[in-house]
Amino acid sequence: MPSFLNQVANHILAQNGTQLDRVRIVVPTRRAAFFLMQELANSTTKAVMSPKIDAVDDFVESICTLEIEDSVHLFFELYETFKDIDPDVQFDRFMGWASVLLSDLDKIDQYLVRTDYLFDYLSEAKAINRWQENLPEGKTLKESSGTKQYFTLFENIKQVYSTFRSRLMKNGKAYRGMAYRQLAENVEELLLQKSDTDKIYFAGFNAFTESEKQIITALIKAGKAEVLWDTDRYYMHENTGVEAGKSLREYQGQKIFSNWNWTDNNLLTTKKDITIYGVPNATLQTKVAGQLYAAMRAGDNPDEPISTAIVLADENLLLPMIYSLDEEVTDFNITMGLSLRNSMLYTLIDSVFELQQNVVEFRNKSGRNVRVPKFNHKSISKVLNHPFIRHYEHAVLRPATTETNTIIQETLWQITDGNRVFLSADEMQELGQGNLLFETLFTHWPKNNSKRVIQTFYTLIDILRDVYKEYKNALETEYLYLFYTLLKQFEQTLEDRPEVITLKTLRSFMFELIKQTRIPFSGEPISSLQILGMLETRALDFDRIIILSLNEGTLPQAKRQNSLIPFDAAQAVGLPTHQHQEAVMSYHFYRLLQRASEIHMLYTSTNDAPGGGEKSRFIQQVEYELSSYNPEIKIQNKTVSFSKKASQELSEDVPKDAAMLAAIRRYLSGKGVYPTHLNELIRCSMQFYLKHIVGVKEAEDVEEELGMDKIGTWIHACLERLDQDFFLHEKDPTEEQIKVILKEEFDDLFEGYITDLGLNKIYFHVGEQQILAFTKHQISQEYRRKILAAEQPLRTSLTLTLQNEETLVNIGGKIDRIELSGEHTLYVMDYKTGSVELTGKQKVSDPARKEEIIRTDPDRKAGYVRQLWLYEYLMYRKMQDEKGLNIGGKTYEFGKYLVKSGFYSFRDPTNLIANPLELTEGLDAEHFIQRSERLLSEILDDLLNPQIPFKKTEDLNVCTYCDFVGICGR
């Protein structure tokens, strides 16, 4: 079946023969212009002078006397115009609707709107009259600040429109709609009086703007133009309810375009195989489309390829679509662009701005807050971990040996290891060892110095460009080039404007331009596979079509009026509304189907997927209307689903094979067992396995706020200092001395933290109050225990028979404080910053349950009891091994001193929490050791039992604060 452009070529050749040098052809897109030139070349065997073929925008621009300005200059010019009218307008707010306003001005001119009528219609008096008509009788509108702002906006826009046009006209510049209006209002002078063209053909259009209509009808009246339509009988005559023919039927009825060429009958008579696919999510559509094309290609004759189009109604699917094509598909053409906003380069630019805009507040000695330009660790990490910077690291910063870190790795390690929350530019330069990348990224931008910002990005592009030459990544290199040209435009625009631009304004402006900038793809235009957006399909025909994202809200688009002009006003003056857009998209859809024989339509079938939900009305029109008119149409409906493969249930337990058992024995004879280890083993053996057998460590990260674990470390360090400096020497510190120690230890431990602001300051004061209350209570006691030692490490080795094998077991612990009460009782005391609740006395006094609690009870209360029991055992064992406990020049003999234990909880600093469990009656040290070692043997025997694997706990509360919850998937 001949294509529309083939018909156009034959028609023009039939009318003009080989005399085409004075013929001009205007089509909707540059792509259509290229293909029409191909058709003309293929339709003649003689050598002819080529006619001039233009896309409609190029045609207007070539004739108009004004130069269409780039978007950078237009935005600045519009802002300055608005600022003259409203000096209070802020750039950031202006940028929020500047592009919408520019689009409105463009449409006002393209549709030749009578601006005096439009703005009069929008005036307060006329609007209130209209609104009043719709109110119930007796009701009147009340004025508010909102309505006043509403009408002020339109008064400003009215002034902006005329002033903005005058400023541009004065410089010989224009926006697109302004160029169209100039040509439409001066068509006689600019077009008809010129003698270089005999005839102009307008081919493949369906809905003209008023300016286009005025230009073309003037040319037709002068006998210098002809319009060639691509329409079908189905929507022109048979089913006039279809939106596709709305404008076209009006044009045909008005007869303003002279003879009507052409209306074909393809939709009603030709055979079409249509398959409709419901797909679970949007991205999966690209996978389906890739497989469909691979299957088509496998059945094609390579010497006679069939023209195929993959049409993306949602252009965000372009990259997934490219990656979904088979690797063997190398010959294809893309006629749409990739937004710079979706690139990795954009995320780097965004990260650099974020880095420079973070300014931290510190308090000086006088108590005032001072803003200091320091870089936040999160922003630094975000920039240095960016893929572009990582590529630079790999290509340029490779160390001499694999054992040496790069300066980027070293910098990130130094920040994490030192918990450095904020770093100055000098500190970052020092870490970067003078590297140009560090100098570029981590030099603070002077306030409101836009030239410095642009220069930073120029340098960054130079640094990265060399890297991507090595990687030969064409796409990323193109991103860099595109950003470079954008910066050049920016720089030239700023040079013409003396006023100061803030960093915030510069960022807003740059990001708005990035959002509008697209990377144009250049491929083989005559390839058999074309990947297009819906608008790029205009005037083109394909034998096979795969259309993606045929969902209501995507094609056609949702009913959004992306305009500052209200819907009723737009309708009144003839501006396009969402109804017009729906009719245009309907035409493009049906026109695509006209000459296609194989059609695949994909839509997202699930409501919860982005862009999903209801299938497009266009699909339903084909299913229930078009198919009833044409019996040659065959429709199949298919549902794409994820295949469910039977998967083998994998055990989450970790078995103990010979290698595992050997690792456990190495652990027992090496670092050995500590009280916390035993609690972890009994509470969750999987946690014990990951932490102590495998050695998985918690990922280190910079912490801006102190957690309770850090506060606990600080309180322990302070109490150790107080014991060492005062209590061990039987001296009592004053409150001032305590506060000095608290501050010194806090500053020493948390050097990288900001400790004088926010939660960290609150944590300091809470900890200070707790320690002051504890020491005050201790000092005020009438009968005080004597403090013998602080932070005392205890360790013992013993040989146990475990799983019928003699095994060396090391057991250790660190006791916060050893105290002497009376003449013959030693207390092993442990500090707790949190609340402590022990297993009840009734439970632990039951002889049958005492050992069970120690051996198997996973409850946290039992864990505290188990910890104190092991401390008591270590004390007795140390006294036995060393013939007494030697502290401060005195020996506390084994068997003569009873050992007890307890907690000091800083949630209740005045209360001593004693261990309720007594494993043996009274002072019987040897019996206590024997029973304890038997219990240890039973616990560790189970640890080495190959029949008992490491398992996850059933108590999910244990997982709440576990470091390995991500590994377990809990």
Coordinates of N, CA, C and O in Angstrom, one line a residue, residues 643-768:
S643 N 5.4 -15.2 35.2 CA 5.3 -16.6 35.4 C 5.7 -17.0 36.8 O 6.7 -16.5 37.3
K644 N 5.0 -18.0 37.3 CA 5.3 -18.4 38.7 C 6.0 -19.8 38.6 O 5.4 -20.8 38.2
K645 N 7.3 -19.8 38.9 CA 8.1 -21.0 38.8 C 8.1 -21.7 40.2 O 8.2 -21.0 41.2
A646 N 7.9 -23.0 40.2 CA 8.0 -23.7 41.5 C 9.4 -23.5 42.1 O 10.4 -23.9 41.4
S647 N 9.5 -22.9 43.2 CA 10.8 -22.7 43.8 C 11.0 -23.6 45.0 O 10.0 -23.9 45.8
Q648 N 12.2 -24.1 45.2 CA 12.5 -25.0 46.3 C 12.6 -24.2 47.6 O 13.2 -23.1 47.6
E649 N 11.9 -24.7 48.6 CA 11.9 -24.0 49.9 C 13.3 -24.1 50.5 O 13.8 -25.2 50.7
L650 N 14.0 -23.0 50.6 CA 15.3 -23.0 51.2 C 15.3 -22.8 52.7 O 14.5 -22.0 53.2
S651 N 16.0 -23.6 53.4 CA 16.1 -23.5 54.9 C 16.8 -22.3 55.2 O 17.9 -22.0 54.6
E652 N 16.3 -21.6 56.2 CA 17.0 -20.4 56.7 C 17.9 -20.7 57.8 O 18.6 -19.8 58.4
D653 N 18.0 -21.9 58.2 CA 18.9 -22.3 59.3 C 20.3 -22.5 58.8 O 20.5 -22.8 57.6
V654 N 21.3 -22.3 59.6 CA 22.7 -22.5 59.2 C 23.2 -23.7 59.9 O 23.3 -23.8 61.1
P655 N 23.5 -24.8 59.1 CA 23.9 -26.1 59.7 C 25.3 -26.0 60.2 O 26.1 -25.1 59.8
K656 N 25.7 -26.9 61.1 CA 27.0 -26.9 61.7 C 27.8 -28.1 61.1 O 27.7 -29.2 61.6
D657 N 28.5 -27.8 60.1 CA 29.4 -28.9 59.5 C 30.7 -28.9 60.2 O 30.9 -28.1 61.1
A658 N 31.6 -29.7 59.7 CA 33.0 -29.8 60.3 C 33.7 -28.4 60.4 O 34.3 -28.1 61.4
A659 N 33.6 -27.7 59.2 CA 34.3 -26.4 59.2 C 33.7 -25.4 60.1 O 34.4 -24.6 60.8
M660 N 32.4 -25.5 60.2 CA 31.7 -24.6 61.2 C 32.0 -24.9 62.6 O 32.3 -24.0 63.4
L661 N 32.1 -26.1 63.0 CA 32.4 -26.5 64.3 C 33.8 -26.1 64.7 O 34.1 -25.7 65.8
A662 N 34.7 -26.2 63.7 CA 36.1 -25.8 63.9 C 36.2 -24.3 64.1 O 37.0 -23.8 65.0
A663 N 35.4 -23.5 63.4 CA 35.3 -22.1 63.6 C 34.8 -21.7 65.0 O 35.3 -20.8 65.6
I664 N 33.8 -22.5 65.5 CA 33.3 -22.2 66.8 C 34.3 -22.5 67.9 O 34.5 -21.7 68.8
R665 N 35.1 -23.6 67.7 CA 36.1 -23.9 68.7 C 37.2 -22.8 68.7 O 37.8 -22.5 69.7
R666 N 37.5 -22.3 67.5 CA 38.5 -21.2 67.4 C 38.0 -20.0 68.1 O 38.8 -19.3 68.8
Y667 N 36.7 -19.7 68.0 CA 36.1 -18.6 68.7 C 36.3 -18.8 70.2 O 36.6 -17.9 70.9
L668 N 35.9 -20.0 70.7 CA 35.9 -20.3 72.1 C 37.4 -20.1 72.7 O 37.5 -19.6 73.8
S669 N 38.4 -20.6 72.0 CA 39.7 -20.6 72.5 C 40.4 -19.3 72.1 O 41.6 -19.1 72.6
G670 N 39.8 -18.4 71.4 CA 40.4 -17.1 71.0 C 39.9 -16.0 71.9 O 40.2 -15.9 73.0
K671 N 39.1 -15.2 71.2 CA 38.5 -14.0 72.0 C 37.7 -14.6 73.2 O 37.7 -14.0 74.3
G672 N 36.9 -15.6 73.0 CA 36.2 -16.3 74.0 C 34.8 -15.7 74.3 O 34.3 -14.8 73.6
V673 N 34.2 -16.2 75.4 CA 32.8 -15.9 75.7 C 32.7 -14.7 76.7 O 33.5 -14.7 77.6
Y674 N 31.8 -13.8 76.3 CA 31.5 -12.7 77.2 C 30.1 -12.8 77.6 O 29.3 -13.4 76.9
P675 N 29.7 -12.1 78.7 CA 28.2 -12.1 79.1 C 27.3 -11.8 78.0 O 26.3 -12.4 77.8
T676 N 27.6 -10.7 77.2 CA 26.7 -10.3 76.1 C 26.6 -11.4 75.0 O 25.6 -11.6 74.4
H677 N 27.7 -12.1 74.8 CA 27.7 -13.2 73.8 C 26.8 -14.3 74.2 O 26.0 -14.8 73.4
L678 N 26.8 -14.6 75.5 CA 25.9 -15.7 76.0 C 24.4 -15.3 75.8 O 23.6 -16.1 75.3
N679 N 24.1 -14.0 76.1 CA 22.8 -13.5 75.9 C 22.3 -13.6 74.5 O 21.2 -13.9 74.1
E680 N 23.2 -13.2 73.6 CA 22.9 -13.2 72.1 C 22.7 -14.6 71.7 O 21.8 -14.9 70.9
L681 N 23.5 -15.6 72.1 CA 23.4 -17.0 71.7 C 22.0 -17.5 72.2 O 21.4 -18.2 71.4
I682 N 21.6 -17.2 73.4 CA 20.4 -17.8 73.9 C 19.1 -17.1 73.3 O 18.1 -17.7 73.1
R683 N 19.3 -15.7 73.1 CA 18.2 -15.0 72.6 C 18.0 -15.2 71.1 O 16.8 -15.3 70.7
C684 N 19.0 -15.3 70.3 CA 18.9 -15.5 68.9 C 20.3 -16.1 68.4 O 21.2 -15.3 68.2
S685 N 20.3 -17.4 68.2 CA 21.6 -18.0 67.8 C 22.1 -17.5 66.5 O 23.3 -17.5 66.2
M686 N 21.2 -17.0 65.6 CA 21.6 -16.5 64.3 C 22.3 -15.2 64.4 O 23.3 -14.9 63.8
Q687 N 21.9 -14.4 65.4 CA 22.6 -13.1 65.7 C 24.0 -13.4 66.2 O 25.0 -12.8 65.8
F688 N 24.1 -14.4 67.1 CA 25.4 -14.8 67.6 C 26.3 -15.3 66.5 O 27.5 -14.9 66.4
Y689 N 25.8 -16.1 65.6 CA 26.5 -16.7 64.5 C 27.1 -15.5 63.6 O 28.3 -15.5 63.3
L690 N 26.2 -14.6 63.2 CA 26.6 -13.5 62.3 C 27.7 -12.6 62.9 O 28.6 -12.2 62.3
K691 N 27.5 -12.4 64.2 CA 28.3 -11.4 64.9 C 29.7 -12.0 65.3 O 30.7 -11.3 65.1
H692 N 29.7 -13.2 65.8 CA 30.9 -13.7 66.5 C 31.6 -14.8 65.7 O 32.8 -15.0 65.9
I693 N 30.8 -15.5 64.9 CA 31.5 -16.6 64.1 C 31.9 -16.1 62.8 O 33.0 -16.3 62.3
V694 N 30.9 -15.5 62.1 CA 31.2 -14.9 60.7 C 32.0 -13.6 60.9 O 32.9 -13.3 60.1
G695 N 31.7 -12.8 61.9 CA 32.3 -11.5 62.1 C 31.8 -10.4 61.2 O 32.5 -9.5 60.9
V696 N 30.5 -10.5 60.9 CA 29.8 -9.4 60.2 C 29.8 -8.2 61.1 O 29.3 -8.2 62.2
K697 N 30.2 -7.0 60.6 CA 30.2 -5.8 61.4 C 29.2 -4.9 60.9 O 28.8 -4.8 59.7
E698 N 28.7 -4.1 61.8 CA 27.7 -3.0 61.4 C 28.3 -2.0 60.6 O 29.5 -1.6 60.8
A699 N 27.6 -1.6 59.5 CA 28.2 -0.6 58.6 C 28.4 0.7 59.3 O 27.5 1.2 60.0
E700 N 29.6 1.3 59.2 CA 29.9 2.5 59.8 C 29.3 3.7 59.1 O 29.3 3.7 57.9
D701 N 28.8 4.6 59.8 CA 28.2 5.8 59.2 C 28.5 7.0 60.1 O 28.7 6.9 61.3
V702 N 28.4 8.2 59.4 CA 28.6 9.4 60.2 C 27.2 9.7 60.9 O 26.2 9.6 60.3
E703 N 27.3 9.9 62.2 CA 26.1 10.2 63.0 C 26.1 11.6 63.4 O 27.0 12.1 64.1
E704 N 25.0 12.3 63.0 CA 24.9 13.7 63.4 C 24.3 13.9 64.9 O 24.6 14.8 65.6
E705 N 23.5 12.9 65.2 CA 22.9 12.9 66.6 C 23.4 11.7 67.4 O 23.6 10.6 66.9
L706 N 23.7 12.0 68.6 CA 24.2 11.0 69.5 C 23.1 10.0 69.9 O 22.0 10.4 70.3
G707 N 23.3 8.7 69.7 CA 22.4 7.7 70.1 C 22.6 7.3 71.6 O 23.6 7.7 72.2
M708 N 21.7 6.5 72.1 CA 21.9 6.1 73.5 C 23.1 5.3 73.8 O 23.7 5.3 74.9
D709 N 23.6 4.6 72.7 CA 24.8 3.8 72.9 C 26.0 4.8 73.1 O 26.9 4.5 74.0
K710 N 26.0 5.9 72.4 CA 27.1 6.9 72.6 C 27.0 7.5 73.9 O 28.0 7.8 74.6
I711 N 25.8 7.9 74.3 CA 25.6 8.5 75.7 C 26.1 7.5 76.8 O 26.7 7.9 77.7
G712 N 25.8 6.2 76.6 CA 26.2 5.2 77.6 C 27.8 5.2 77.6 O 28.3 5.1 78.7
T713 N 28.4 5.3 76.5 CA 29.9 5.3 76.5 C 30.4 6.5 77.2 O 31.4 6.4 78.0
W714 N 29.8 7.6 77.0 CA 30.2 8.9 77.7 C 30.1 8.8 79.2 O 31.0 9.1 79.9
I715 N 28.9 8.3 79.6 CA 28.6 8.2 81.1 C 29.6 7.2 81.7 O 30.2 7.5 82.8
H716 N 29.9 6.1 81.0 CA 30.9 5.1 81.6 C 32.3 5.8 81.7 O 33.0 5.6 82.7
A717 N 32.7 6.6 80.7 CA 34.0 7.2 80.7 C 34.0 8.2 81.8 O 35.1 8.3 82.5
C718 N 33.0 9.0 82.0 CA 32.9 10.0 83.1 C 33.0 9.3 84.5 O 33.8 9.8 85.4
L719 N 32.3 8.3 84.7 CA 32.3 7.6 86.0 C 33.6 6.9 86.3 O 34.1 6.9 87.4
E720 N 34.3 6.4 85.2 CA 35.6 5.9 85.4 C 36.6 7.0 85.8 O 37.4 6.8 86.7
R721 N 36.5 8.1 85.2 CA 37.4 9.3 85.6 C 37.1 9.7 87.0 O 38.0 9.9 87.8
L722 N 35.8 9.8 87.4 CA 35.5 10.2 88.8 C 36.0 9.1 89.8 O 36.5 9.5 90.8
D723 N 35.9 7.8 89.4 CA 36.4 6.8 90.3 C 38.0 6.9 90.4 O 38.5 6.9 91.5
Q724 N 38.6 7.0 89.2 CA 40.1 7.0 89.2 C 40.6 8.3 89.9 O 41.6 8.2 90.7
D725 N 40.0 9.4 89.7 CA 40.5 10.7 90.2 C 40.1 11.0 91.6 O 40.8 11.8 92.3
F726 N 39.0 10.5 92.0 CA 38.4 10.9 93.4 C 38.1 9.7 94.3 O 38.7 9.5 95.3
F727 N 37.1 8.9 93.9 CA 36.5 7.9 94.8 C 37.6 6.8 95.2 O 37.5 6.4 96.4
L728 N 38.4 6.4 94.3 CA 39.4 5.4 94.7 C 40.4 6.0 95.7 O 41.1 5.2 96.4
H729 N 40.5 7.3 95.7 CA 41.4 8.0 96.7 C 40.6 8.5 97.9 O 41.2 9.2 98.7
E730 N 39.4 8.0 98.0 CA 38.5 8.3 99.1 C 38.3 9.9 99.2 O 38.3 10.4 100.3
K731 N 38.2 10.5 98.0 CA 37.9 11.9 98.0 C 36.6 12.1 97.2 O 36.3 11.4 96.3
D732 N 35.8 13.1 97.6 CA 34.6 13.4 96.9 C 34.7 14.6 96.0 O 35.2 15.7 96.5
P733 N 34.3 14.5 94.8 CA 34.4 15.7 93.9 C 33.3 16.7 94.1 O 32.2 16.4 94.6
T734 N 33.6 18.0 93.8 CA 32.6 19.0 93.9 C 31.7 18.9 92.6 O 32.1 18.3 91.6
E735 N 30.6 19.6 92.7 CA 29.7 19.7 91.5 C 30.5 20.3 90.3 O 30.3 19.8 89.2
E736 N 31.3 21.3 90.5 CA 32.0 22.0 89.4 C 33.0 21.0 88.8 O 33.2 21.0 87.6
Q737 N 33.7 20.2 89.7 CA 34.7 19.3 89.2 C 34.0 18.2 88.4 O 34.6 17.7 87.3
I738 N 32.9 17.7 88.8 CA 32.1 16.8 88.0 C 31.8 17.3 86.6 O 31.9 16.7 85.6
K739 N 31.3 18.6 86.6 CA 30.9 19.2 85.3 C 32.1 19.4 84.4 O 32.0 19.2 83.2
V740 N 33.3 19.7 85.0 CA 34.5 19.8 84.1 C 34.8 18.5 83.5 O 35.1 18.4 82.3
I741 N 34.7 17.4 84.3 CA 35.0 16.0 83.7 C 34.0 15.7 82.6 O 34.4 15.1 81.6
L742 N 32.7 16.0 82.9 CA 31.7 15.7 81.9 C 32.0 16.3 80.6 O 31.9 15.7 79.5
K743 N 32.3 17.6 80.6 CA 32.6 18.4 79.4 C 33.8 17.9 78.7 O 33.8 17.7 77.5
E744 N 34.9 17.6 79.5 CA 36.1 17.2 78.8 C 35.9 15.8 78.1 O 36.4 15.6 77.0
E745 N 35.2 14.9 78.8 CA 35.0 13.6 78.2 C 34.1 13.7 77.0 O 34.3 13.0 76.0
F746 N 33.1 14.5 77.1 CA 32.1 14.7 76.0 C 32.9 15.2 74.7 O 32.7 14.7 73.6
D747 N 33.7 16.3 74.9 CA 34.4 16.9 73.8 C 35.4 15.9 73.2 O 35.6 15.9 72.0
D748 N 36.0 15.1 74.1 CA 37.0 14.2 73.6 C 36.4 13.0 72.8 O 36.9 12.6 71.8
L749 N 35.3 12.5 73.3 CA 34.6 11.4 72.6 C 33.9 11.8 71.4 O 33.9 11.0 70.4
F750 N 33.4 13.0 71.4 CA 32.5 13.4 70.2 C 33.0 14.6 69.5 O 32.3 15.6 69.3
E751 N 34.3 14.5 69.2 CA 34.9 15.7 68.5 C 34.2 16.1 67.2 O 34.1 17.2 66.9
G752 N 33.8 15.1 66.4 CA 33.2 15.4 65.2 C 31.7 15.9 65.2 O 31.2 16.4 64.2
Y753 N 31.1 15.7 66.4 CA 29.7 16.1 66.5 C 29.5 17.6 66.8 O 30.4 18.2 67.3
I754 N 28.3 18.1 66.4 CA 27.9 19.4 66.8 C 27.2 19.2 68.1 O 26.1 18.8 68.2
T755 N 27.9 19.6 69.3 CA 27.3 19.2 70.6 C 26.6 20.4 71.3 O 26.1 20.1 72.4
D756 N 26.7 21.6 70.7 CA 26.1 22.7 71.5 C 24.8 23.1 70.9 O 24.3 24.2 71.1
L757 N 24.2 22.3 70.0 CA 22.9 22.6 69.4 C 22.0 21.4 69.3 O 22.5 20.2 69.3
G758 N 20.7 21.6 69.3 CA 19.7 20.5 69.0 C 19.7 19.4 70.0 O 19.9 19.7 71.2
L759 N 19.4 18.2 69.5 CA 19.2 17.1 70.4 C 20.5 16.7 71.2 O 20.4 16.3 72.4
N760 N 21.7 16.9 70.6 CA 22.9 16.6 71.2 C 23.1 17.5 72.5 O 23.6 17.0 73.5
K761 N 22.7 18.7 72.4 CA 22.8 19.5 73.6 C 21.8 19.0 74.7 O 22.2 19.0 75.9
I762 N 20.6 18.6 74.3 CA 19.7 18.0 75.3 C 20.2 16.8 75.9 O 20.1 16.6 77.1
Y763 N 20.8 15.9 75.0 CA 21.4 14.7 75.6 C 22.5 15.0 76.6 O 22.6 14.3 77.6
F764 N 23.3 16.0 76.3 CA 24.4 16.4 77.3 C 23.7 16.7 78.6 O 24.2 16.3 79.7
H765 N 22.7 17.6 78.6 CA 22.1 18.0 79.9 C 21.4 16.9 80.6 O 21.5 16.9 81.8
V766 N 20.8 16.0 79.9 CA 20.2 14.8 80.5 C 21.2 14.0 81.2 O 21.1 13.6 82.4
G767 N 22.3 13.7 80.5 CA 23.4 12.9 81.1 C 24.0 13.5 82.2 O 24.3 12.9 83.3
E768 N 24.2 14.9 82.1 CA 24.8 15.6 83.2 C 23.9 15.5 84.5 O 24.4 15.3 85.6

